[in-house]
Coordinates of C-alpha atoms in Angstrom, one line a residue:
X1 CA 0.0 0.0 0.0
X2 CA 1.3 3.4 -0.9
X3 CA 2.5 5.6 2.0
X4 CA 2.0 9.4 1.8
X5 CA 4.4 11.7 3.6
X6 CA 2.6 14.5 5.4
X7 CA 4.6 17.7 5.7
X8 CA 4.1 20.3 8.5
X9 CA 4.4 23.2 6.1
X10 CA 1.2 22.0 4.4
X11 CA -0.7 22.4 7.6
X12 CA 0.7 25.7 9.1
X13 CA 1.1 29.2 7.8
X14 CA 4.2 31.2 8.0
X15 CA 5.1 32.1 11.6
X16 CA 2.8 29.4 13.2
X17 CA 4.3 27.0 15.7
X18 CA 1.8 24.2 15.5
X19 CA -1.4 22.9 14.0
X20 CA -4.4 21.9 16.1
X21 CA -7.6 20.5 14.7
X22 CA -10.6 18.4 15.6
X23 CA -11.2 15.6 13.1
X24 CA -14.0 13.1 12.7
X25 CA -13.2 9.8 10.9
X26 CA -15.7 7.4 9.6
X27 CA -13.5 5.0 7.5
X28 CA -9.9 4.3 6.6
X29 CA -10.6 6.1 3.3
X30 CA -10.8 9.4 5.2
X31 CA -7.1 9.6 5.9
X32 CA -4.5 7.8 3.7
X33 CA -1.8 5.6 5.1
X34 CA 1.0 8.1 6.0
X35 CA 4.0 9.2 7.9
X36 CA 5.3 12.7 8.8
X37 CA 8.1 15.1 9.0
X38 CA 6.7 16.3 12.3
X39 CA 5.6 15.1 15.7
X40 CA 1.9 14.4 16.3
X41 CA -0.2 13.9 19.4
X42 CA -3.9 12.8 19.0
X43 CA -6.5 11.8 21.6
X44 CA -9.9 10.3 21.1
X45 CA -12.8 12.5 22.4
X46 CA -15.6 10.2 21.3
X47 CA -16.1 6.9 19.6
X48 CA -14.1 3.8 19.0
X49 CA -12.2 2.2 16.2
X50 CA -8.9 0.9 15.1
X51 CA -5.4 2.4 14.8
X52 CA -3.7 0.9 11.8
X53 CA -0.1 1.5 12.9
X54 CA 3.1 0.1 11.5
X55 CA 1.3 -3.0 10.1
X56 CA -0.5 -3.7 13.4
X57 CA -4.1 -3.1 14.5
X58 CA -4.6 -1.4 17.9
X59 CA -8.0 -0.7 19.3
X60 CA -8.9 2.9 20.0
X61 CA -11.5 4.1 22.5
X62 CA -12.6 7.3 24.1
X63 CA -9.7 8.7 26.2
X64 CA -6.9 7.0 24.3
X65 CA -3.9 9.4 23.6
X66 CA -1.1 8.5 21.2
X67 CA 2.2 10.2 20.5
X68 CA 3.2 9.5 16.9
X69 CA 6.9 9.5 15.9
X70 CA 7.9 10.8 12.4
X71 CA 8.7 7.4 11.1
X72 CA 5.4 5.8 12.2
X73 CA 3.1 4.8 9.3
X74 CA -0.6 4.9 10.3
X75 CA -4.2 5.5 9.5
X76 CA -7.6 4.8 11.1
X77 CA -10.7 2.7 10.7
X78 CA -14.0 3.2 12.5
X79 CA -17.5 2.0 12.9
X80 CA -20.6 3.9 11.6
X81 CA -20.6 6.3 14.5
X82 CA -17.0 7.4 13.7
X83 CA -14.2 8.6 15.8
X84 CA -13.8 12.2 17.0
X85 CA -10.3 13.1 17.8
X86 CA -8.1 16.2 18.5
X87 CA -4.8 16.3 16.7
X88 CA -1.7 18.4 17.5
X89 CA 1.2 18.6 15.0
X90 CA 4.4 20.5 15.7
X91 CA 8.1 20.6 14.7
X92 CA 10.5 17.8 15.5
X93 CA 12.8 20.5 16.8
X94 CA 10.4 21.0 19.7
X95 CA 10.6 17.3 20.5
X96 CA 14.4 17.4 20.4
X97 CA 14.3 20.5 22.7
X98 CA 12.0 18.8 25.3
X99 CA 14.1 15.6 25.3
X100 CA 17.3 17.5 25.9
X101 CA 15.8 19.7 28.6
X102 CA 13.5 17.3 30.5
X103 CA 13.8 13.7 29.2
X104 CA 17.4 13.0 28.4
X105 CA 17.3 9.8 30.4
X106 CA 14.1 8.3 29.2
X107 CA 12.9 6.2 26.2
X108 CA 9.3 7.0 26.9
X109 CA 6.8 9.3 25.1
X110 CA 8.1 10.3 21.6
X111 CA 11.3 8.4 22.3
X112 CA 9.7 5.0 22.9
X113 CA 11.4 2.2 21.1
X114 CA 9.7 -0.7 19.3
X115 CA 7.0 -1.1 16.7
X116 CA 4.2 0.7 18.5
X117 CA 4.3 4.4 19.7
X118 CA 3.5 5.6 23.2
X119 CA -0.1 5.3 24.1
X120 CA -2.0 6.1 27.3
X121 CA -5.5 5.9 28.5
X122 CA -6.9 9.2 30.0
X123 CA -9.6 9.0 32.5
X124 CA -12.7 11.3 32.2
X125 CA -11.2 14.1 34.2
X126 CA -7.8 14.0 32.4
X127 CA -9.6 13.9 29.0
X128 CA -11.6 17.0 29.9
X129 CA -8.5 18.8 31.1
X130 CA -6.4 18.0 28.1
X131 CA -9.2 19.0 25.7
X132 CA -10.0 22.2 27.6
X133 CA -6.3 23.3 27.6
X134 CA -6.0 22.5 23.9
X135 CA -9.0 24.6 23.1
X136 CA -7.5 27.5 25.0
X137 CA -4.4 27.6 22.8
X138 CA -6.4 27.1 19.5
X139 CA -6.1 30.8 18.6
X140 CA -2.4 31.0 19.5
X141 CA -0.9 28.8 16.8
X142 CA 1.8 31.4 16.2
X143 CA 3.0 31.2 19.8
X144 CA 5.8 28.9 21.0
X145 CA 5.0 29.7 24.7
X146 CA 1.4 28.4 24.3
X147 CA 2.6 25.2 22.6
X148 CA 5.3 24.6 25.3
X149 CA 3.0 25.3 28.2
X150 CA 0.4 22.8 26.8
X151 CA 3.1 20.1 26.2
X152 CA 4.5 20.6 29.7
X153 CA 1.0 20.2 31.2
X154 CA 0.5 17.1 29.1
X155 CA 3.8 15.5 30.0
X156 CA 3.2 16.2 33.7
X157 CA -0.2 14.5 33.5
X158 CA 1.3 11.4 31.9
X159 CA 4.4 11.0 34.1
X160 CA 4.3 7.9 36.3
X161 CA 3.0 8.4 39.8
X162 CA 5.9 10.0 41.8
X163 CA 4.4 9.1 45.2
X164 CA 6.3 5.8 45.4
X165 CA 8.9 5.1 48.1
X166 CA 12.4 6.5 47.2
X167 CA 13.9 3.0 47.6
X168 CA 11.5 1.4 45.2
X169 CA 13.3 0.8 41.9
X170 CA 10.8 -0.4 39.2
X171 CA 12.6 -1.8 36.2
X172 CA 11.8 -0.1 32.9
X173 CA 10.5 -3.3 31.4
X174 CA 7.9 -3.7 34.2
X175 CA 6.8 -0.1 34.1
X176 CA 6.4 -0.4 30.3
X177 CA 4.3 -3.5 30.8
X178 CA 2.0 -1.8 33.3
X179 CA 1.5 1.0 30.8
X180 CA 1.0 -1.2 27.8
X181 CA -1.1 -4.1 29.2
X182 CA -4.4 -2.1 29.4
X183 CA -3.7 -0.8 25.8
X184 CA -3.4 -4.3 24.4
X185 CA -6.6 -5.6 25.8
X186 CA -6.5 -8.6 23.6
X187 CA -4.0 -10.0 26.1
X188 CA -6.5 -9.8 29.0
X189 CA -7.8 -13.3 28.3
X190 CA -4.3 -14.6 28.8
X191 CA -4.1 -13.0 32.2
X192 CA -0.7 -13.2 33.9
X193 CA 0.8 -15.0 30.9
X194 CA -0.3 -12.1 28.7
X195 CA 1.3 -9.6 31.0
X196 CA 4.5 -11.6 31.1
X197 CA 4.6 -11.8 27.3
X198 CA 4.9 -8.0 27.2
X199 CA 7.7 -8.1 29.8
X200 CA 9.8 -10.5 27.7
X201 CA 10.7 -12.4 30.9
X202 CA 9.5 -15.8 32.3
X203 CA 6.4 -15.6 34.4
X204 CA 8.2 -16.6 37.7
X205 CA 10.7 -13.8 37.3
X206 CA 7.9 -11.3 36.6
X207 CA 5.9 -12.5 39.6
X208 CA 8.9 -12.1 41.9
X209 CA 9.7 -8.6 40.6
X210 CA 6.0 -7.5 40.9
X211 CA 6.0 -8.7 44.6
X212 CA 9.2 -6.8 45.2
X213 CA 8.1 -3.6 43.6
X214 CA 4.4 -3.5 44.3
X215 CA 4.0 -5.8 47.3
X216 CA 1.4 -7.8 45.5
X217 CA 1.2 -10.9 43.3
X218 CA 1.2 -10.8 39.5
X219 CA -2.4 -12.1 39.5
X220 CA -3.5 -9.2 41.8
X221 CA -1.7 -6.7 39.6
X222 CA -3.3 -8.1 36.4
X223 CA -6.8 -8.1 38.1
X224 CA -6.3 -4.4 39.0
X225 CA -5.3 -3.5 35.5
X226 CA -8.2 -5.3 34.1
X227 CA -10.6 -3.5 36.4
X228 CA -9.0 -0.1 35.6
X229 CA -9.8 -0.9 31.9
X230 CA -13.3 -1.9 32.9
X231 CA -13.8 1.3 34.9
X232 CA -12.7 3.5 32.1
X233 CA -15.1 1.7 29.7
X234 CA -18.0 2.1 32.1
X235 CA -17.3 5.8 32.6
X236 CA -16.8 6.9 29.0
X237 CA -18.7 4.4 26.8
X238 CA -22.2 3.0 26.6
X239 CA -20.9 -0.5 25.9
X240 CA -23.0 -3.3 27.6
X241 CA -21.5 -4.5 30.8
X242 CA -21.5 -8.0 29.3
X243 CA -19.3 -6.8 26.5
X244 CA -16.9 -5.0 28.9
X245 CA -16.8 -8.2 30.9
X246 CA -15.8 -10.2 27.8
X247 CA -13.2 -7.5 26.7
X248 CA -11.6 -7.8 30.2
X249 CA -11.1 -11.5 29.6
X250 CA -13.8 -12.9 31.8
X251 CA -16.2 -15.7 30.8
X252 CA -18.2 -15.4 34.0
X253 CA -20.2 -12.2 34.6
X254 CA -20.6 -13.0 38.3
X255 CA -16.8 -13.3 38.7
X256 CA -16.3 -10.0 36.9
X257 CA -18.8 -8.3 39.2
X258 CA -17.1 -9.8 42.3
X259 CA -13.6 -8.6 41.2
X260 CA -14.9 -5.1 40.3
X261 CA -16.7 -4.7 43.7
X262 CA -13.6 -5.8 45.5
X263 CA -11.6 -3.0 44.0
X264 CA -14.2 -0.2 43.6
X265 CA -16.6 -1.0 46.4
X266 CA -19.6 -0.7 44.1
X267 CA -21.1 -2.7 41.3
X268 CA -20.3 -1.9 37.6
X269 CA -23.8 -0.4 37.2
X270 CA -23.4 1.8 40.2
X271 CA -20.0 3.0 39.0
X272 CA -21.3 3.8 35.5
X273 CA -24.3 5.7 37.0
X274 CA -22.1 7.8 39.2
X275 CA -19.4 8.7 36.7
X276 CA -21.7 9.3 33.7
X277 CA -23.9 11.5 35.9
X278 CA -20.8 13.6 36.6
X279 CA -19.7 13.7 33.0

């Protein structure tokens, strides 16, 4: 399939620092398979579909945020309802500046290695905040300070929780797996084995490291990550609870309810009513 190269100068006017847009996609024909000469961040405001990225298919749902590297080749597919996303494009020089100043020791975000780019799941409040801040800078596309302030806010929101004990050293491979497991929900059915496959280590070694770093078993960690995925789906989609149960890798709806109540102290229905009422 032919790959089109998108150039930043085709999207911005002279003097502008970035391009920000809201796009609705209904099929893979809406945007051709492409790569860029710029950095791109997009996040899904509404809907669900598929990210066709570097020859792989990755599910996209409301709240998903992705940082696209220049070499990534991607496009999108959706259902009849379409996907509404916000898209931010800016110079690779800005990415280089941020890495030199703030992220020289990390391979995360735009500097993530491997076939898939960085992807994170924003909860309802984070999604609102990111969208609101993006809309505030919409009229300032000529301004480097507005771009930088938005990116700093975003990076801070996405940084791992810093409230961990100073002596707790979580290996990069484990931290990456914790971030990626909820994104690759097709692995939920494999449970602990699916998590270990992301780590690239044998399951016994992963279990020992999880106990050391998180003071819980691998099975408990996987259960929590599954339930976090379920909670996000309950809060931001109208998917039937049976479907969410299945997507989390459960065959038994009663077992799903029991695990959800253990972590969130309420039923999935109660959780949905509370969070969608606040949305």
